[in-house]
């Protein structure tokens, strides 16, 4: 049961790059962005964890500027090249036990996720309204987004 996690940033806007430029973050964001912190488990080794070709016609990109959950169509999954994203699971992770709410989780970076299996409830602090993420959903987490998370079924 896995959740695919992909840090989402302007670095994934590969359409704006010249074809001869390899995928690399600009110097200023590299110095200030948590995406560059090699010790953060969600981004350690990125973009090396992405098995596809950055800069290709398909691949990861930012979908929304705000928190959003949407059912993914096959064409979107192919455009995002989700099959080559790194994966993550809650199995064996004491921080993400089922039915235990993690309060005020703040996203230190933007992230795009695709839920493969399991179920997750997210309650944005801004609205207080629960949103259930199901298998097949794509979730956009903007940087600084604060919410409560409850794993309803192991991811």
PDB file of C-alpha atoms in Angstrom:
ATOM      1  CA  UNK A   1       0.000   0.000   0.000  1.00  0.00           C
ATOM      2  CA  UNK A   2       1.887   3.006  -1.234  1.00  0.00           C
ATOM      3  CA  UNK A   3       1.568   6.716  -1.615  1.00  0.00           C
ATOM      4  CA  UNK A   4       3.634   8.281  -4.345  1.00  0.00           C
ATOM      5  CA  UNK A   5       5.165  11.551  -3.195  1.00  0.00           C
ATOM      6  CA  UNK A   6       6.636  14.132  -5.469  1.00  0.00           C
ATOM      7  CA  UNK A   7       7.922  17.512  -4.313  1.00  0.00           C
ATOM      8  CA  UNK A   8       6.169  20.115  -6.430  1.00  0.00           C
ATOM      9  CA  UNK A   9       7.994  23.310  -7.277  1.00  0.00           C
ATOM     10  CA  UNK A  10       8.622  25.611 -10.177  1.00  0.00           C
ATOM     11  CA  UNK A  11      11.635  23.400 -10.859  1.00  0.00           C
ATOM     12  CA  UNK A  12       9.215  20.961 -12.459  1.00  0.00           C
ATOM     13  CA  UNK A  13       8.011  23.507 -14.986  1.00  0.00           C
ATOM     14  CA  UNK A  14      10.262  21.900 -17.565  1.00  0.00           C
ATOM     15  CA  UNK A  15       8.477  23.463 -20.526  1.00  0.00           C
ATOM     16  CA  UNK A  16      10.167  26.788 -19.843  1.00  0.00           C
ATOM     17  CA  UNK A  17      13.684  25.301 -19.958  1.00  0.00           C
ATOM     18  CA  UNK A  18      15.804  25.143 -23.060  1.00  0.00           C
ATOM     19  CA  UNK A  19      16.019  21.588 -24.397  1.00  0.00           C
ATOM     20  CA  UNK A  20      19.784  21.451 -23.809  1.00  0.00           C
ATOM     21  CA  UNK A  21      19.573  22.341 -20.119  1.00  0.00           C
ATOM     22  CA  UNK A  22      19.490  19.358 -17.741  1.00  0.00           C
ATOM     23  CA  UNK A  23      16.996  19.460 -14.887  1.00  0.00           C
ATOM     24  CA  UNK A  24      18.596  21.620 -12.247  1.00  0.00           C
ATOM     25  CA  UNK A  25      17.223  24.117  -9.794  1.00  0.00           C
ATOM     26  CA  UNK A  26      18.282  27.718 -10.126  1.00  0.00           C
ATOM     27  CA  UNK A  27      21.037  28.746  -7.713  1.00  0.00           C
ATOM     28  CA  UNK A  28      18.886  31.000  -5.504  1.00  0.00           C
ATOM     29  CA  UNK A  29      16.117  28.434  -4.771  1.00  0.00           C
ATOM     30  CA  UNK A  30      18.754  25.781  -4.169  1.00  0.00           C
ATOM     31  CA  UNK A  31      20.199  27.877  -1.369  1.00  0.00           C
ATOM     32  CA  UNK A  32      16.879  28.686   0.286  1.00  0.00           C
ATOM     33  CA  UNK A  33      14.494  25.863  -0.540  1.00  0.00           C
ATOM     34  CA  UNK A  34      13.882  22.872   1.754  1.00  0.00           C
ATOM     35  CA  UNK A  35      13.755  20.857  -1.474  1.00  0.00           C
ATOM     36  CA  UNK A  36      17.523  20.996  -1.526  1.00  0.00           C
ATOM     37  CA  UNK A  37      17.935  19.631   2.008  1.00  0.00           C
ATOM     38  CA  UNK A  38      19.389  16.153   1.434  1.00  0.00           C
ATOM     39  CA  UNK A  39      18.311  14.949   4.881  1.00  0.00           C
ATOM     40  CA  UNK A  40      14.562  15.462   4.415  1.00  0.00           C
ATOM     41  CA  UNK A  41      13.178  11.940   3.824  1.00  0.00           C
ATOM     42  CA  UNK A  42      10.530  13.024   1.310  1.00  0.00           C
ATOM     43  CA  UNK A  43      13.044  14.739  -0.955  1.00  0.00           C
ATOM     44  CA  UNK A  44      16.346  12.986  -0.255  1.00  0.00           C
ATOM     45  CA  UNK A  45      17.846  12.086  -3.606  1.00  0.00           C
ATOM     46  CA  UNK A  46      15.360  14.108  -5.630  1.00  0.00           C
ATOM     47  CA  UNK A  47      15.343  14.351  -8.620  1.00  0.00           C
ATOM     48  CA  UNK A  48      17.372  11.130  -8.790  1.00  0.00           C
ATOM     49  CA  UNK A  49      14.392   9.183  -7.370  1.00  0.00           C
ATOM     50  CA  UNK A  50      12.344  10.123 -10.439  1.00  0.00           C
ATOM     51  CA  UNK A  51      12.981   7.316 -12.917  1.00  0.00           C
ATOM     52  CA  UNK A  52      11.622   9.181 -15.948  1.00  0.00           C
ATOM     53  CA  UNK A  53      13.256  11.840 -18.080  1.00  0.00           C
ATOM     54  CA  UNK A  54      12.908  15.345 -16.700  1.00  0.00           C
ATOM     55  CA  UNK A  55      12.518  17.823 -19.511  1.00  0.00           C
ATOM     56  CA  UNK A  56      10.524  15.385 -21.624  1.00  0.00           C
ATOM     57  CA  UNK A  57       7.044  16.132 -22.953  1.00  0.00           C
ATOM     58  CA  UNK A  58       5.637  14.259 -19.946  1.00  0.00           C
ATOM     59  CA  UNK A  59       6.676  14.407 -16.323  1.00  0.00           C
ATOM     60  CA  UNK A  60       6.007  16.025 -12.971  1.00  0.00           C
ATOM     61  CA  UNK A  61       4.691  19.566 -12.775  1.00  0.00           C
ATOM     62  CA  UNK A  62       2.737  21.805 -10.431  1.00  0.00           C
ATOM     63  CA  UNK A  63      -1.023  21.344 -10.871  1.00  0.00           C
ATOM     64  CA  UNK A  64      -2.470  23.893  -8.421  1.00  0.00           C
ATOM     65  CA  UNK A  65      -1.314  26.776  -6.234  1.00  0.00           C
ATOM     66  CA  UNK A  66      -3.673  25.761  -3.403  1.00  0.00           C
ATOM     67  CA  UNK A  67      -4.579  22.527  -1.612  1.00  0.00           C
ATOM     68  CA  UNK A  68      -6.563  20.342  -3.997  1.00  0.00           C
ATOM     69  CA  UNK A  69      -7.700  16.718  -4.179  1.00  0.00           C
ATOM     70  CA  UNK A  70      -8.916  15.354  -7.478  1.00  0.00           C
ATOM     71  CA  UNK A  71      -9.597  11.976  -9.030  1.00  0.00           C
ATOM     72  CA  UNK A  72      -6.855  11.356 -11.563  1.00  0.00           C
ATOM     73  CA  UNK A  73      -7.741  10.507 -15.107  1.00  0.00           C
ATOM     74  CA  UNK A  74      -5.476   8.065 -16.949  1.00  0.00           C
ATOM     75  CA  UNK A  75      -4.332  10.803 -19.322  1.00  0.00           C
ATOM     76  CA  UNK A  76      -3.197  12.984 -16.392  1.00  0.00           C
ATOM     77  CA  UNK A  77      -1.285  10.082 -14.831  1.00  0.00           C
ATOM     78  CA  UNK A  78       0.455   9.475 -18.145  1.00  0.00           C
ATOM     79  CA  UNK A  79       1.250  13.193 -18.588  1.00  0.00           C
ATOM     80  CA  UNK A  80       2.715  13.342 -15.078  1.00  0.00           C
ATOM     81  CA  UNK A  81       4.597  10.053 -15.643  1.00  0.00           C
ATOM     82  CA  UNK A  82       3.416   8.810 -12.243  1.00  0.00           C
ATOM     83  CA  UNK A  83       4.729   5.293 -12.944  1.00  0.00           C
ATOM     84  CA  UNK A  84       8.254   6.677 -12.486  1.00  0.00           C
ATOM     85  CA  UNK A  85       7.652   8.625  -9.255  1.00  0.00           C
ATOM     86  CA  UNK A  86       9.251   7.480  -5.990  1.00  0.00           C
ATOM     87  CA  UNK A  87       6.957   5.699  -3.520  1.00  0.00           C
ATOM     88  CA  UNK A  88       6.360   5.865   0.217  1.00  0.00           C
ATOM     89  CA  UNK A  89       4.282   3.778   2.627  1.00  0.00           C
ATOM     90  CA  UNK A  90       2.990   4.087   6.186  1.00  0.00           C
ATOM     91  CA  UNK A  91       3.647   0.373   6.803  1.00  0.00           C
ATOM     92  CA  UNK A  92       6.007  -0.061   9.731  1.00  0.00           C
ATOM     93  CA  UNK A  93       6.128   3.696  10.378  1.00  0.00           C
ATOM     94  CA  UNK A  94       5.089   4.536  13.960  1.00  0.00           C
ATOM     95  CA  UNK A  95       4.565   8.200  13.007  1.00  0.00           C
ATOM     96  CA  UNK A  96       1.675   7.224  10.709  1.00  0.00           C
ATOM     97  CA  UNK A  97      -0.370   4.676  12.637  1.00  0.00           C
ATOM     98  CA  UNK A  98      -3.954   4.198  11.413  1.00  0.00           C
ATOM     99  CA  UNK A  99      -6.629   6.260  13.196  1.00  0.00           C
ATOM    100  CA  UNK A 100      -4.110   8.475  15.008  1.00  0.00           C
ATOM    101  CA  UNK A 101      -4.446  12.157  14.067  1.00  0.00           C
ATOM    102  CA  UNK A 102      -1.309  14.220  13.498  1.00  0.00           C
ATOM    103  CA  UNK A 103      -2.265  17.774  14.419  1.00  0.00           C
ATOM    104  CA  UNK A 104      -1.088  20.920  12.662  1.00  0.00           C
ATOM    105  CA  UNK A 105       1.150  19.226  10.116  1.00  0.00           C
ATOM    106  CA  UNK A 106       2.781  22.004   8.091  1.00  0.00           C
ATOM    107  CA  UNK A 107       4.181  21.338   4.629  1.00  0.00           C
ATOM    108  CA  UNK A 108       7.715  22.801   4.540  1.00  0.00           C
ATOM    109  CA  UNK A 109       7.680  22.527   0.741  1.00  0.00           C
ATOM    110  CA  UNK A 110       5.094  22.074  -1.993  1.00  0.00           C
ATOM    111  CA  UNK A 111       4.246  18.481  -2.839  1.00  0.00           C
ATOM    112  CA  UNK A 112       2.197  16.576  -5.387  1.00  0.00           C
ATOM    113  CA  UNK A 113       1.037  13.106  -4.313  1.00  0.00           C
ATOM    114  CA  UNK A 114      -0.830  10.238  -5.937  1.00  0.00           C
ATOM    115  CA  UNK A 115      -2.542   7.736  -3.653  1.00  0.00           C
ATOM    116  CA  UNK A 116      -2.087   4.153  -4.826  1.00  0.00           C
ATOM    117  CA  UNK A 117      -3.870   2.448  -1.942  1.00  0.00           C
ATOM    118  CA  UNK A 118      -5.230   3.117   1.526  1.00  0.00           C
ATOM    119  CA  UNK A 119      -7.221   6.104   2.736  1.00  0.00           C
ATOM    120  CA  UNK A 120      -6.225   9.401   4.335  1.00  0.00           C
ATOM    121  CA  UNK A 121      -8.302  12.142   5.954  1.00  0.00           C
ATOM    122  CA  UNK A 122      -6.913  15.668   5.740  1.00  0.00           C
ATOM    123  CA  UNK A 123      -8.512  18.562   7.626  1.00  0.00           C
ATOM    124  CA  UNK A 124      -7.138  21.910   6.426  1.00  0.00           C
ATOM    125  CA  UNK A 125      -6.682  24.338   9.311  1.00  0.00           C
ATOM    126  CA  UNK A 126      -8.041  27.104   7.077  1.00  0.00           C
ATOM    127  CA  UNK A 127     -11.463  25.484   6.558  1.00  0.00           C
ATOM    128  CA  UNK A 128     -11.791  22.806   9.262  1.00  0.00           C
ATOM    129  CA  UNK A 129     -13.606  20.643   6.702  1.00  0.00           C
ATOM    130  CA  UNK A 130     -12.383  17.038   6.376  1.00  0.00           C
ATOM    131  CA  UNK A 131     -11.292  15.834   2.945  1.00  0.00           C
ATOM    132  CA  UNK A 132     -10.866  12.090   2.374  1.00  0.00           C
ATOM    133  CA  UNK A 133      -8.157  11.065  -0.070  1.00  0.00           C
ATOM    134  CA  UNK A 134      -8.837   7.750  -1.811  1.00  0.00           C
ATOM    135  CA  UNK A 135      -6.815   5.528  -4.124  1.00  0.00           C
ATOM    136  CA  UNK A 136      -6.583   7.170  -7.518  1.00  0.00           C
ATOM    137  CA  UNK A 137      -6.581  10.726  -6.154  1.00  0.00           C
ATOM    138  CA  UNK A 138      -3.917  13.318  -6.906  1.00  0.00           C
ATOM    139  CA  UNK A 139      -3.281  15.761  -4.060  1.00  0.00           C
ATOM    140  CA  UNK A 140      -1.592  19.150  -4.258  1.00  0.00           C
ATOM    141  CA  UNK A 141      -0.045  20.373  -1.000  1.00  0.00           C
ATOM    142  CA  UNK A 142       1.212  23.966  -1.253  1.00  0.00           C
ATOM    143  CA  UNK A 143       4.216  25.073   0.761  1.00  0.00           C
ATOM    144  CA  UNK A 144       3.109  26.240   4.221  1.00  0.00           C
ATOM    145  CA  UNK A 145      -0.190  24.310   4.087  1.00  0.00           C
ATOM    146  CA  UNK A 146      -1.284  23.404   7.656  1.00  0.00           C
ATOM    147  CA  UNK A 147      -3.687  20.547   8.335  1.00  0.00           C
ATOM    148  CA  UNK A 148      -4.502  17.567  10.534  1.00  0.00           C
ATOM    149  CA  UNK A 149      -3.837  14.145   8.995  1.00  0.00           C
ATOM    150  CA  UNK A 150      -5.419  10.829   9.949  1.00  0.00           C
ATOM    151  CA  UNK A 151      -4.462   7.631   8.144  1.00  0.00           C
ATOM    152  CA  UNK A 152      -7.780   5.797   7.877  1.00  0.00           C
ATOM    153  CA  UNK A 153      -6.312   2.785   6.051  1.00  0.00           C
ATOM    154  CA  UNK A 154      -2.611   1.987   5.727  1.00  0.00           C
ATOM    155  CA  UNK A 155      -1.110   3.768   2.745  1.00  0.00           C
TER     156      UNK A 155
END
